[in-house]
């Protein structure tokens, strides 16, 4: 139970991304009844009903804790807390942490309960109205940080591989910790979800990045030896809970004399890579790997811009099969009804080169990144179709990361 993210967040004076300030009692506090009403109004998952009333702050905190503990007491098996409840738990944790060290020990918790009789009664109760026994035992034995609670009760995505999905040499590096793009398990907290994700915070070659063309280093033709050998190949498609991914092995990419075989491509909206700070509506990453050990990875990033004045020939090959249901693993991928042709993707318009990382956990570094300078078109209706397929995961992009002294090279069409 409970983990390390609260410590980092509170020392920086911020709260998890996506947690609405209204749920945090500083500087403005909602009453516990109001929060409980919001939660029960959704679908009754809080496991309690509170009537609206004006209450003192102590009563407010007690009511809020009573609502949350009542819900936790009813959890069993694979049941998990939803995002709204976790926002409330975060708020309660801050109130318990009197010394602001990012942890709660037994004395702090007992002091909290002593000022909230309703919560104390619930905590000491038995059966469905009581807190889970494992959490009781843990808080009695050690200091607990907020993420240990998140790790125990956070909602789980069926698949966590992200950019590494379907790449056998990388999947062993993937943590079981559920991650997402907002809230307590969003990009700001990825490194706190698992030690496997530490590079998300400590890495020096993280992606995505913002590209300023005026600061890029022109690359002589002898060094700009990237080339594409894309053709037509069969594919399978799945919604892995974080993106739409097409497993495709119909071509390769050569970078610096090394050939990388295409493994899959997937999408982010809005774009993760930015040009002069501007996001595009969609970005595709074609992920390539080398055979054998050690495996190396190359990513070709393709930006898309909304157009209505040109014919769109690439996305239309498979966008009519975008799945909205989330697959539990690669075995749930659907076979595309026709082969996918990537030969329309070309380096002729120029491209940017840099060393980078996966943009999803575990944020592995040492990747060869190439970003096409010329965006491909996407029709407005196609963009809407993609967003509908992603559902709640829409806006699945990681914010740009510091260059940390890295240079970005520019290879123009005449040099490629």
mmCIF file of C-alpha atoms in Angstrom:
data_model
loop_
_atom_site.group_PDB
_atom_site.id
_atom_site.type_symbol
_atom_site.label_atom_id
_atom_site.label_comp_id
_atom_site.label_asym_id
_atom_site.label_seq_id
_atom_site.Cartn_x
_atom_site.Cartn_y
_atom_site.Cartn_z
ATOM 1 C CA UNK A 1 0.000 0.000 0.000
ATOM 2 C CA UNK A 2 0.817 3.822 -0.200
ATOM 3 C CA UNK A 3 4.163 4.787 -2.463
ATOM 4 C CA UNK A 4 6.450 7.741 -3.217
ATOM 5 C CA UNK A 5 4.602 10.223 -5.406
ATOM 6 C CA UNK A 6 2.971 12.294 -2.682
ATOM 7 C CA UNK A 7 6.349 13.206 -1.206
ATOM 8 C CA UNK A 8 7.598 14.608 -4.501
ATOM 9 C CA UNK A 9 4.353 16.400 -5.280
ATOM 10 C CA UNK A 10 3.958 18.134 -1.938
ATOM 11 C CA UNK A 11 7.572 19.280 -1.742
ATOM 12 C CA UNK A 12 7.073 20.921 -5.132
ATOM 13 C CA UNK A 13 3.773 22.434 -4.077
ATOM 14 C CA UNK A 14 1.725 20.741 -6.788
ATOM 15 C CA UNK A 15 -0.945 18.095 -6.950
ATOM 16 C CA UNK A 16 -1.358 15.218 -9.427
ATOM 17 C CA UNK A 17 -2.244 16.395 -12.917
ATOM 18 C CA UNK A 18 -5.916 16.077 -13.632
ATOM 19 C CA UNK A 19 -6.990 16.250 -9.969
ATOM 20 C CA UNK A 20 -9.360 19.171 -9.922
ATOM 21 C CA UNK A 21 -8.451 21.864 -7.370
ATOM 22 C CA UNK A 22 -11.985 21.622 -6.001
ATOM 23 C CA UNK A 23 -11.122 18.249 -4.546
ATOM 24 C CA UNK A 24 -8.115 19.624 -2.671
ATOM 25 C CA UNK A 25 -8.845 21.541 0.485
ATOM 26 C CA UNK A 26 -6.243 24.215 -0.080
ATOM 27 C CA UNK A 27 -6.935 27.020 -0.578
ATOM 28 C CA UNK A 28 -10.646 26.268 -1.071
ATOM 29 C CA UNK A 29 -12.280 23.238 0.460
ATOM 30 C CA UNK A 30 -15.391 21.375 -0.531
ATOM 31 C CA UNK A 31 -17.472 19.914 2.243
ATOM 32 C CA UNK A 32 -17.233 16.173 2.683
ATOM 33 C CA UNK A 33 -20.956 15.933 1.967
ATOM 34 C CA UNK A 34 -20.541 17.772 -1.323
ATOM 35 C CA UNK A 35 -17.759 15.445 -2.387
ATOM 36 C CA UNK A 36 -19.702 12.358 -1.371
ATOM 37 C CA UNK A 37 -22.729 13.671 -3.262
ATOM 38 C CA UNK A 38 -20.636 14.161 -6.386
ATOM 39 C CA UNK A 39 -19.313 10.656 -6.174
ATOM 40 C CA UNK A 40 -22.641 8.932 -5.510
ATOM 41 C CA UNK A 41 -24.335 10.989 -8.207
ATOM 42 C CA UNK A 42 -22.115 9.362 -10.808
ATOM 43 C CA UNK A 43 -22.966 5.699 -10.418
ATOM 44 C CA UNK A 44 -23.185 4.857 -6.735
ATOM 45 C CA UNK A 45 -19.701 3.356 -6.627
ATOM 46 C CA UNK A 46 -18.745 5.197 -3.473
ATOM 47 C CA UNK A 47 -20.858 2.777 -1.470
ATOM 48 C CA UNK A 48 -22.479 5.492 0.646
ATOM 49 C CA UNK A 49 -24.968 8.329 0.407
ATOM 50 C CA UNK A 50 -24.623 11.666 2.175
ATOM 51 C CA UNK A 51 -27.180 14.448 2.368
ATOM 52 C CA UNK A 52 -26.059 18.002 1.650
ATOM 53 C CA UNK A 53 -25.398 20.189 4.667
ATOM 54 C CA UNK A 54 -23.085 22.909 5.888
ATOM 55 C CA UNK A 55 -20.536 21.416 8.249
ATOM 56 C CA UNK A 56 -17.486 22.490 10.162
ATOM 57 C CA UNK A 57 -14.148 21.507 8.707
ATOM 58 C CA UNK A 58 -13.721 18.648 11.176
ATOM 59 C CA UNK A 59 -17.117 17.259 10.270
ATOM 60 C CA UNK A 60 -16.300 17.770 6.610
ATOM 61 C CA UNK A 61 -13.098 15.760 6.858
ATOM 62 C CA UNK A 62 -14.809 13.051 8.856
ATOM 63 C CA UNK A 63 -17.646 12.765 6.360
ATOM 64 C CA UNK A 64 -15.200 12.592 3.488
ATOM 65 C CA UNK A 65 -13.112 9.906 5.135
ATOM 66 C CA UNK A 66 -16.252 8.010 6.052
ATOM 67 C CA UNK A 67 -17.305 8.015 2.399
ATOM 68 C CA UNK A 68 -13.946 6.795 1.178
ATOM 69 C CA UNK A 69 -13.412 4.206 3.886
ATOM 70 C CA UNK A 70 -16.902 2.914 3.294
ATOM 71 C CA UNK A 71 -16.022 2.360 -0.335
ATOM 72 C CA UNK A 72 -12.680 0.759 0.460
ATOM 73 C CA UNK A 73 -14.330 -1.565 2.927
ATOM 74 C CA UNK A 74 -16.475 -2.977 0.164
ATOM 75 C CA UNK A 75 -13.600 -3.659 -2.212
ATOM 76 C CA UNK A 76 -12.616 -7.221 -2.801
ATOM 77 C CA UNK A 77 -10.937 -9.256 -5.507
ATOM 78 C CA UNK A 78 -10.129 -7.119 -8.545
ATOM 79 C CA UNK A 79 -12.255 -4.122 -7.532
ATOM 80 C CA UNK A 80 -10.362 -0.859 -7.923
ATOM 81 C CA UNK A 81 -10.836 2.768 -6.987
ATOM 82 C CA UNK A 82 -11.914 5.184 -9.682
ATOM 83 C CA UNK A 83 -10.188 8.477 -10.426
ATOM 84 C CA UNK A 84 -12.643 10.620 -8.464
ATOM 85 C CA UNK A 85 -12.255 8.540 -5.321
ATOM 86 C CA UNK A 86 -8.480 8.641 -5.619
ATOM 87 C CA UNK A 87 -8.671 12.430 -5.812
ATOM 88 C CA UNK A 88 -10.521 12.393 -2.506
ATOM 89 C CA UNK A 89 -8.035 9.970 -0.975
ATOM 90 C CA UNK A 90 -5.212 12.292 -2.009
ATOM 91 C CA UNK A 91 -7.000 15.154 -0.266
ATOM 92 C CA UNK A 92 -7.450 13.132 2.917
ATOM 93 C CA UNK A 93 -3.825 12.054 2.901
ATOM 94 C CA UNK A 94 -2.660 15.668 2.785
ATOM 95 C CA UNK A 95 -4.785 16.438 5.815
ATOM 96 C CA UNK A 96 -3.342 13.482 7.750
ATOM 97 C CA UNK A 97 0.264 14.390 6.929
ATOM 98 C CA UNK A 98 0.650 17.024 9.641
ATOM 99 C CA UNK A 99 4.427 17.285 9.369
ATOM 100 C CA UNK A 100 4.270 17.495 5.545
ATOM 101 C CA UNK A 101 6.974 14.889 5.062
ATOM 102 C CA UNK A 102 4.989 12.983 2.454
ATOM 103 C CA UNK A 103 4.180 10.047 4.738
ATOM 104 C CA UNK A 104 1.641 9.173 7.394
ATOM 105 C CA UNK A 105 2.574 7.160 10.461
ATOM 106 C CA UNK A 106 0.383 5.552 13.080
ATOM 107 C CA UNK A 107 0.481 8.532 15.459
ATOM 108 C CA UNK A 108 -0.528 10.979 12.741
ATOM 109 C CA UNK A 109 -3.346 8.731 11.662
ATOM 110 C CA UNK A 110 -4.592 8.218 15.209
ATOM 111 C CA UNK A 111 -4.502 11.977 15.781
ATOM 112 C CA UNK A 112 -6.581 12.452 12.661
ATOM 113 C CA UNK A 113 -9.108 9.873 13.808
ATOM 114 C CA UNK A 114 -9.307 11.397 17.288
ATOM 115 C CA UNK A 115 -10.694 14.608 15.807
ATOM 116 C CA UNK A 116 -13.154 12.823 13.501
ATOM 117 C CA UNK A 117 -15.417 10.540 15.554
ATOM 118 C CA UNK A 118 -17.450 9.320 12.583
ATOM 119 C CA UNK A 119 -14.333 8.228 10.758
ATOM 120 C CA UNK A 120 -12.925 6.627 13.917
ATOM 121 C CA UNK A 121 -16.100 4.574 14.362
ATOM 122 C CA UNK A 122 -15.895 3.406 10.768
ATOM 123 C CA UNK A 123 -12.189 2.608 11.035
ATOM 124 C CA UNK A 124 -12.726 0.499 14.124
ATOM 125 C CA UNK A 125 -15.747 -1.261 12.674
ATOM 126 C CA UNK A 126 -15.877 -4.719 11.203
ATOM 127 C CA UNK A 127 -17.284 -6.203 8.033
ATOM 128 C CA UNK A 128 -18.083 -4.168 4.942
ATOM 129 C CA UNK A 129 -18.076 -0.876 6.827
ATOM 130 C CA UNK A 130 -14.467 -1.265 7.970
ATOM 131 C CA UNK A 131 -11.222 -0.428 6.200
ATOM 132 C CA UNK A 132 -9.391 -3.271 4.478
ATOM 133 C CA UNK A 133 -7.409 -5.325 6.984
ATOM 134 C CA UNK A 134 -4.230 -5.158 4.894
ATOM 135 C CA UNK A 135 -4.284 -1.360 4.955
ATOM 136 C CA UNK A 136 -4.941 -1.355 8.695
ATOM 137 C CA UNK A 137 -1.976 -3.616 9.319
ATOM 138 C CA UNK A 138 0.305 -1.639 7.029
ATOM 139 C CA UNK A 139 -0.397 1.742 8.579
ATOM 140 C CA UNK A 140 0.112 0.260 12.029
ATOM 141 C CA UNK A 141 3.560 -1.073 11.147
ATOM 142 C CA UNK A 142 5.242 1.638 9.079
ATOM 143 C CA UNK A 143 5.104 5.114 7.590
ATOM 144 C CA UNK A 144 3.098 5.080 4.402
ATOM 145 C CA UNK A 145 3.309 7.410 1.431
ATOM 146 C CA UNK A 146 0.434 8.237 -0.838
ATOM 147 C CA UNK A 147 1.310 6.068 -3.800
ATOM 148 C CA UNK A 148 1.302 2.882 -1.763
ATOM 149 C CA UNK A 149 -2.427 3.398 -1.508
ATOM 150 C CA UNK A 150 -2.648 4.205 -5.217
ATOM 151 C CA UNK A 151 -0.663 1.070 -6.060
ATOM 152 C CA UNK A 152 -3.073 -1.055 -4.070
ATOM 153 C CA UNK A 153 -6.345 0.375 -5.315
ATOM 154 C CA UNK A 154 -5.661 2.254 -8.590
ATOM 155 C CA UNK A 155 -7.816 1.326 -11.606
ATOM 156 C CA UNK A 156 -5.857 -0.954 -13.913
ATOM 157 C CA UNK A 157 -5.542 -0.652 -17.654
ATOM 158 C CA UNK A 158 -5.729 -4.062 -19.333
ATOM 159 C CA UNK A 159 -2.402 -3.538 -21.123
ATOM 160 C CA UNK A 160 0.543 -1.431 -20.008
ATOM 161 C CA UNK A 161 3.155 -1.861 -22.719
ATOM 162 C CA UNK A 162 2.478 1.377 -24.610
ATOM 163 C CA UNK A 163 5.150 2.089 -27.233
ATOM 164 C CA UNK A 164 6.848 -1.225 -26.393
ATOM 165 C CA UNK A 165 3.704 -3.240 -27.045
ATOM 166 C CA UNK A 166 4.345 -6.268 -29.200
ATOM 167 C CA UNK A 167 8.138 -5.982 -28.968
ATOM 168 C CA UNK A 168 9.244 -9.075 -27.101
ATOM 169 C CA UNK A 169 12.677 -7.781 -26.160
ATOM 170 C CA UNK A 170 11.123 -4.815 -24.362
ATOM 171 C CA UNK A 171 7.991 -6.214 -22.770
ATOM 172 C CA UNK A 172 10.052 -7.751 -19.949
ATOM 173 C CA UNK A 173 10.955 -4.204 -18.932
ATOM 174 C CA UNK A 174 7.352 -3.120 -18.574
ATOM 175 C CA UNK A 175 6.035 -2.601 -15.065
ATOM 176 C CA UNK A 176 2.680 -4.000 -13.990
ATOM 177 C CA UNK A 177 1.817 -0.599 -12.523
ATOM 178 C CA UNK A 178 -1.139 1.000 -14.280
ATOM 179 C CA UNK A 179 -0.196 4.250 -16.000
ATOM 180 C CA UNK A 180 -2.135 6.784 -17.962
ATOM 181 C CA UNK A 181 -2.136 10.320 -19.264
ATOM 182 C CA UNK A 182 -3.884 12.208 -16.482
ATOM 183 C CA UNK A 183 -4.292 12.222 -12.749
ATOM 184 C CA UNK A 184 -2.214 10.424 -10.183
ATOM 185 C CA UNK A 185 -0.760 7.955 -12.713
ATOM 186 C CA UNK A 186 -0.168 10.510 -15.466
ATOM 187 C CA UNK A 187 3.172 11.486 -17.065
ATOM 188 C CA UNK A 188 4.310 13.607 -14.110
ATOM 189 C CA UNK A 189 4.172 10.525 -11.882
ATOM 190 C CA UNK A 190 5.316 7.703 -14.183
ATOM 191 C CA UNK A 191 8.688 7.393 -12.468
ATOM 192 C CA UNK A 192 6.927 6.903 -9.145
ATOM 193 C CA UNK A 193 4.776 4.006 -10.314
ATOM 194 C CA UNK A 194 7.633 1.520 -10.538
ATOM 195 C CA UNK A 195 11.446 1.443 -10.332
ATOM 196 C CA UNK A 196 11.346 0.231 -13.950
ATOM 197 C CA UNK A 197 10.091 3.683 -14.939
ATOM 198 C CA UNK A 198 12.860 5.688 -13.220
ATOM 199 C CA UNK A 199 14.191 7.123 -16.494
ATOM 200 C CA UNK A 200 10.956 9.088 -16.835
ATOM 201 C CA UNK A 201 12.396 11.342 -14.111
ATOM 202 C CA UNK A 202 16.166 10.822 -14.263
ATOM 203 C CA UNK A 203 16.782 10.283 -17.966
ATOM 204 C CA UNK A 204 18.741 12.809 -20.019
ATOM 205 C CA UNK A 205 17.552 11.699 -23.485
ATOM 206 C CA UNK A 206 13.808 11.735 -23.005
ATOM 207 C CA UNK A 207 11.204 12.235 -25.711
ATOM 208 C CA UNK A 208 9.139 13.876 -27.042
ATOM 209 C CA UNK A 209 10.891 17.192 -27.622
ATOM 210 C CA UNK A 210 10.096 20.558 -29.080
ATOM 211 C CA UNK A 211 11.988 21.149 -32.330
ATOM 212 C CA UNK A 212 13.189 24.657 -33.166
ATOM 213 C CA UNK A 213 14.334 24.432 -36.802
ATOM 214 C CA UNK A 214 16.495 27.544 -36.495
ATOM 215 C CA UNK A 215 18.651 25.858 -33.843
ATOM 216 C CA UNK A 216 19.036 22.505 -35.591
ATOM 217 C CA UNK A 217 22.439 21.447 -36.918
ATOM 218 C CA UNK A 218 22.565 20.893 -40.710
ATOM 219 C CA UNK A 219 23.641 17.344 -41.399
ATOM 220 C CA UNK A 220 26.080 16.651 -44.279
ATOM 221 C CA UNK A 221 24.856 14.112 -46.771
ATOM 222 C CA UNK A 222 27.498 11.594 -45.698
ATOM 223 C CA UNK A 223 26.027 11.539 -42.192
ATOM 224 C CA UNK A 224 22.372 11.801 -43.169
ATOM 225 C CA UNK A 225 22.153 8.239 -44.344
ATOM 226 C CA UNK A 226 18.690 7.314 -43.081
ATOM 227 C CA UNK A 227 16.546 5.534 -45.657
ATOM 228 C CA UNK A 228 13.192 3.823 -45.758
ATOM 229 C CA UNK A 229 12.317 0.544 -47.430
ATOM 230 C CA UNK A 230 8.577 0.450 -46.815
ATOM 231 C CA UNK A 231 6.248 -1.701 -48.861
ATOM 232 C CA UNK A 232 2.961 -3.525 -48.462
ATOM 233 C CA UNK A 233 2.311 -5.983 -45.659
ATOM 234 C CA UNK A 234 -0.489 -7.577 -43.638
ATOM 235 C CA UNK A 235 -1.253 -6.235 -40.198
ATOM 236 C CA UNK A 236 -3.288 -6.650 -37.052
ATOM 237 C CA UNK A 237 -4.883 -3.790 -35.131
ATOM 238 C CA UNK A 238 -5.787 -3.289 -31.488
ATOM 239 C CA UNK A 239 -6.759 -0.661 -28.961
ATOM 240 C CA UNK A 240 -4.399 -1.348 -26.051
ATOM 241 C CA UNK A 241 -6.036 1.141 -23.696
ATOM 242 C CA UNK A 242 -3.436 3.828 -24.393
ATOM 243 C CA UNK A 243 -3.460 4.090 -28.192
ATOM 244 C CA UNK A 244 -4.500 2.457 -31.439
ATOM 245 C CA UNK A 245 -1.690 0.180 -32.623
ATOM 246 C CA UNK A 246 -1.100 -1.651 -35.882
ATOM 247 C CA UNK A 247 1.334 -4.564 -35.794
ATOM 248 C CA UNK A 248 3.038 -4.432 -39.191
ATOM 249 C CA UNK A 249 6.244 -5.932 -40.523
ATOM 250 C CA UNK A 250 6.176 -4.793 -44.124
ATOM 251 C CA UNK A 251 9.397 -2.820 -44.284
ATOM 252 C CA UNK A 252 12.532 -1.495 -42.656
ATOM 253 C CA UNK A 253 14.469 1.665 -41.894
ATOM 254 C CA UNK A 254 18.223 2.163 -42.153
ATOM 255 C CA UNK A 255 19.937 4.571 -39.744
ATOM 256 C CA UNK A 256 23.685 5.064 -39.641
ATOM 257 C CA UNK A 257 24.294 1.877 -41.575
ATOM 258 C CA UNK A 258 22.118 -0.270 -39.279
ATOM 259 C CA UNK A 259 18.896 -1.824 -40.563
ATOM 260 C CA UNK A 260 15.892 -1.743 -38.242
ATOM 261 C CA UNK A 261 12.866 -3.904 -39.066
ATOM 262 C CA UNK A 262 9.401 -2.360 -38.634
ATOM 263 C CA UNK A 263 7.458 -3.935 -35.758
ATOM 264 C CA UNK A 264 4.401 -1.730 -35.242
ATOM 265 C CA UNK A 265 3.041 1.777 -35.547
ATOM 266 C CA UNK A 266 0.720 3.649 -33.224
ATOM 267 C CA UNK A 267 -0.790 7.118 -32.762
ATOM 268 C CA UNK A 268 -0.915 10.014 -30.316
ATOM 269 C CA UNK A 269 -3.379 12.889 -30.265
ATOM 270 C CA UNK A 270 -2.478 15.639 -30.099
ATOM 271 C CA UNK A 271 1.087 15.219 -31.313
ATOM 272 C CA UNK A 272 3.820 14.567 -28.766
ATOM 273 C CA UNK A 273 6.552 16.162 -30.884
ATOM 274 C CA UNK A 274 6.066 19.882 -31.324
ATOM 275 C CA UNK A 275 7.567 22.245 -33.915
ATOM 276 C CA UNK A 276 8.254 25.729 -32.540
ATOM 277 C CA UNK A 277 5.974 24.834 -29.658
ATOM 278 C CA UNK A 278 3.052 23.942 -31.944
ATOM 279 C CA UNK A 279 1.217 20.644 -31.607
ATOM 280 C CA UNK A 280 -0.265 18.881 -34.609
ATOM 281 C CA UNK A 281 -3.609 17.056 -34.289
ATOM 282 C CA UNK A 282 -2.080 13.586 -34.705
ATOM 283 C CA UNK A 283 1.319 11.882 -34.616
ATOM 284 C CA UNK A 284 2.296 8.380 -35.710
ATOM 285 C CA UNK A 285 5.309 6.481 -34.403
ATOM 286 C CA UNK A 286 6.656 3.674 -36.552
ATOM 287 C CA UNK A 287 8.703 1.515 -34.168
ATOM 288 C CA UNK A 288 11.600 -0.483 -35.638
ATOM 289 C CA UNK A 289 13.941 -2.967 -33.959
ATOM 290 C CA UNK A 290 17.129 -4.816 -34.778
ATOM 291 C CA UNK A 291 17.149 -8.611 -34.578
ATOM 292 C CA UNK A 292 19.263 -10.334 -31.975
ATOM 293 C CA UNK A 293 20.872 -8.985 -28.835
ATOM 294 C CA UNK A 294 21.336 -6.314 -27.804
ATOM 295 C CA UNK A 295 18.183 -5.062 -29.457
ATOM 296 C CA UNK A 296 18.227 -1.480 -30.711
ATOM 297 C CA UNK A 297 15.197 0.658 -31.525
ATOM 298 C CA UNK A 298 14.548 3.340 -34.115
ATOM 299 C CA UNK A 299 11.409 5.469 -34.242
ATOM 300 C CA UNK A 300 10.112 7.366 -37.245
ATOM 301 C CA UNK A 301 7.688 10.090 -36.139
ATOM 302 C CA UNK A 302 5.147 11.300 -38.687
ATOM 303 C CA UNK A 303 3.051 14.387 -37.972
ATOM 304 C CA UNK A 304 -0.425 14.885 -39.460
ATOM 305 C CA UNK A 305 -2.230 18.105 -40.237
ATOM 306 C CA UNK A 306 -5.931 18.500 -40.914
ATOM 307 C CA UNK A 307 -6.559 18.990 -44.630
ATOM 308 C CA UNK A 308 -9.607 18.976 -46.877
ATOM 309 C CA UNK A 309 -7.966 20.014 -50.148
ATOM 310 C CA UNK A 310 -5.895 16.889 -50.799
ATOM 311 C CA UNK A 311 -6.545 13.194 -51.207
ATOM 312 C CA UNK A 312 -5.736 11.132 -48.119
ATOM 313 C CA UNK A 313 -4.337 7.733 -49.110
ATOM 314 C CA UNK A 314 -2.583 6.295 -46.046
ATOM 315 C CA UNK A 315 -4.947 6.353 -43.057
ATOM 316 C CA UNK A 316 -7.966 5.353 -45.150
ATOM 317 C CA UNK A 317 -6.413 1.899 -45.588
ATOM 318 C CA UNK A 318 -7.327 0.873 -42.028
ATOM 319 C CA UNK A 319 -9.250 3.676 -40.290
ATOM 320 C CA UNK A 320 -12.511 1.902 -41.035
ATOM 321 C CA UNK A 321 -11.343 -0.836 -38.638
ATOM 322 C CA UNK A 322 -10.322 1.282 -35.646
ATOM 323 C CA UNK A 323 -11.388 -0.727 -32.572
ATOM 324 C CA UNK A 324 -13.084 1.071 -29.697
ATOM 325 C CA UNK A 325 -13.024 -1.930 -27.344
ATOM 326 C CA UNK A 326 -9.820 -2.362 -25.342
ATOM 327 C CA UNK A 327 -7.808 -5.511 -26.000
ATOM 328 C CA UNK A 328 -6.397 -7.358 -23.000
ATOM 329 C CA UNK A 329 -3.284 -8.507 -24.853
ATOM 330 C CA UNK A 330 -1.822 -9.005 -28.315
ATOM 331 C CA UNK A 331 -3.921 -12.127 -28.833
ATOM 332 C CA UNK A 332 -7.000 -9.888 -29.021
ATOM 333 C CA UNK A 333 -5.681 -7.963 -32.028
ATOM 334 C CA UNK A 334 -7.933 -8.056 -35.098
ATOM 335 C CA UNK A 335 -6.582 -8.958 -38.536
ATOM 336 C CA UNK A 336 -6.858 -6.091 -41.001
ATOM 337 C CA UNK A 337 -9.033 -6.874 -43.981
ATOM 338 C CA UNK A 338 -6.429 -5.631 -46.471
ATOM 339 C CA UNK A 339 -2.644 -5.163 -46.451
ATOM 340 C CA UNK A 340 -1.243 -1.797 -45.422
ATOM 341 C CA UNK A 341 1.019 0.133 -47.783
ATOM 342 C CA UNK A 342 3.498 2.539 -46.153
ATOM 343 C CA UNK A 343 5.366 3.380 -49.360
ATOM 344 C CA UNK A 344 3.737 6.824 -49.433
ATOM 345 C CA UNK A 345 5.842 7.772 -46.392
ATOM 346 C CA UNK A 346 9.069 9.328 -47.599
ATOM 347 C CA UNK A 347 12.128 11.187 -46.318
ATOM 348 C CA UNK A 348 12.177 13.385 -49.421
ATOM 349 C CA UNK A 349 10.723 16.385 -47.571
ATOM 350 C CA UNK A 350 13.553 16.358 -45.043
ATOM 351 C CA UNK A 351 13.714 15.072 -41.485
ATOM 352 C CA UNK A 352 15.125 15.771 -38.038
ATOM 353 C CA UNK A 353 17.407 13.370 -36.174
ATOM 354 C CA UNK A 354 18.168 13.002 -32.455
ATOM 355 C CA UNK A 355 18.817 10.460 -29.731
ATOM 356 C CA UNK A 356 15.751 9.826 -27.621
ATOM 357 C CA UNK A 357 13.510 7.467 -25.705
ATOM 358 C CA UNK A 358 10.195 5.700 -25.682
ATOM 359 C CA UNK A 359 7.495 8.239 -24.855
ATOM 360 C CA UNK A 360 5.636 5.800 -22.614
ATOM 361 C CA UNK A 361 6.794 3.775 -19.592
ATOM 362 C CA UNK A 362 9.463 2.497 -19.110
ATOM 363 C CA UNK A 363 10.779 5.480 -21.163
ATOM 364 C CA UNK A 364 13.806 3.467 -22.304
ATOM 365 C CA UNK A 365 16.601 5.626 -23.767
ATOM 366 C CA UNK A 366 19.159 5.097 -26.514
ATOM 367 C CA UNK A 367 16.628 5.176 -29.369
ATOM 368 C CA UNK A 368 17.346 6.609 -32.818
ATOM 369 C CA UNK A 369 14.659 9.185 -33.532
ATOM 370 C CA UNK A 370 13.764 10.628 -36.924
ATOM 371 C CA UNK A 371 10.930 13.133 -37.365
ATOM 372 C CA UNK A 372 9.554 13.897 -40.814
ATOM 373 C CA UNK A 373 9.560 17.634 -41.512
ATOM 374 C CA UNK A 374 6.557 17.474 -43.867
ATOM 375 C CA UNK A 375 3.256 16.441 -42.250
ATOM 376 C CA UNK A 376 0.841 14.039 -43.893
ATOM 377 C CA UNK A 377 -2.843 14.927 -44.278
ATOM 378 C CA UNK A 378 -5.691 13.727 -42.113
ATOM 379 C CA UNK A 379 -9.313 14.508 -42.871
ATOM 380 C CA UNK A 380 -11.401 16.134 -40.108
ATOM 381 C CA UNK A 381 -13.778 13.149 -40.138
ATOM 382 C CA UNK A 382 -10.850 10.754 -39.717
ATOM 383 C CA UNK A 383 -9.552 12.682 -36.731
ATOM 384 C CA UNK A 384 -12.970 12.553 -35.118
ATOM 385 C CA UNK A 385 -13.184 8.808 -35.794
ATOM 386 C CA UNK A 386 -9.827 8.271 -34.113
ATOM 387 C CA UNK A 387 -10.781 10.317 -31.052
ATOM 388 C CA UNK A 388 -14.034 8.444 -30.663
ATOM 389 C CA UNK A 389 -12.197 5.121 -30.839
ATOM 390 C CA UNK A 390 -9.831 6.181 -28.039
ATOM 391 C CA UNK A 391 -12.717 7.294 -25.859
ATOM 392 C CA UNK A 392 -11.549 8.336 -22.407
ATOM 393 C CA UNK A 393 -7.901 7.974 -23.442
ATOM 394 C CA UNK A 394 -8.176 10.788 -25.994
ATOM 395 C CA UNK A 395 -5.282 13.269 -25.667
ATOM 396 C CA UNK A 396 -2.773 10.477 -25.175
ATOM 397 C CA UNK A 397 0.412 12.518 -25.373
ATOM 398 C CA UNK A 398 3.347 13.016 -23.042
ATOM 399 C CA UNK A 399 4.495 16.639 -22.628
ATOM 400 C CA UNK A 400 7.773 17.631 -24.282
ATOM 401 C CA UNK A 401 10.982 16.936 -22.367
ATOM 402 C CA UNK A 402 14.216 18.950 -21.984
ATOM 403 C CA UNK A 403 16.945 18.440 -24.551
ATOM 404 C CA UNK A 404 19.624 18.408 -21.825
ATOM 405 C CA UNK A 405 22.306 19.477 -24.253
ATOM 406 C CA UNK A 406 21.275 17.179 -27.099
ATOM 407 C CA UNK A 407 21.566 18.558 -30.584
ATOM 408 C CA UNK A 408 18.944 17.961 -33.245
ATOM 409 C CA UNK A 409 20.265 17.500 -36.749
ATOM 410 C CA UNK A 410 18.410 18.510 -39.870
ATOM 411 C CA UNK A 411 18.716 16.559 -43.098
ATOM 412 C CA UNK A 412 17.183 18.423 -46.020
ATOM 413 C CA UNK A 413 15.759 16.823 -49.146
ATOM 414 C CA UNK A 414 18.878 17.494 -51.206
ATOM 415 C CA UNK A 415 21.005 15.612 -48.655
ATOM 416 C CA UNK A 416 18.802 12.578 -48.014
#
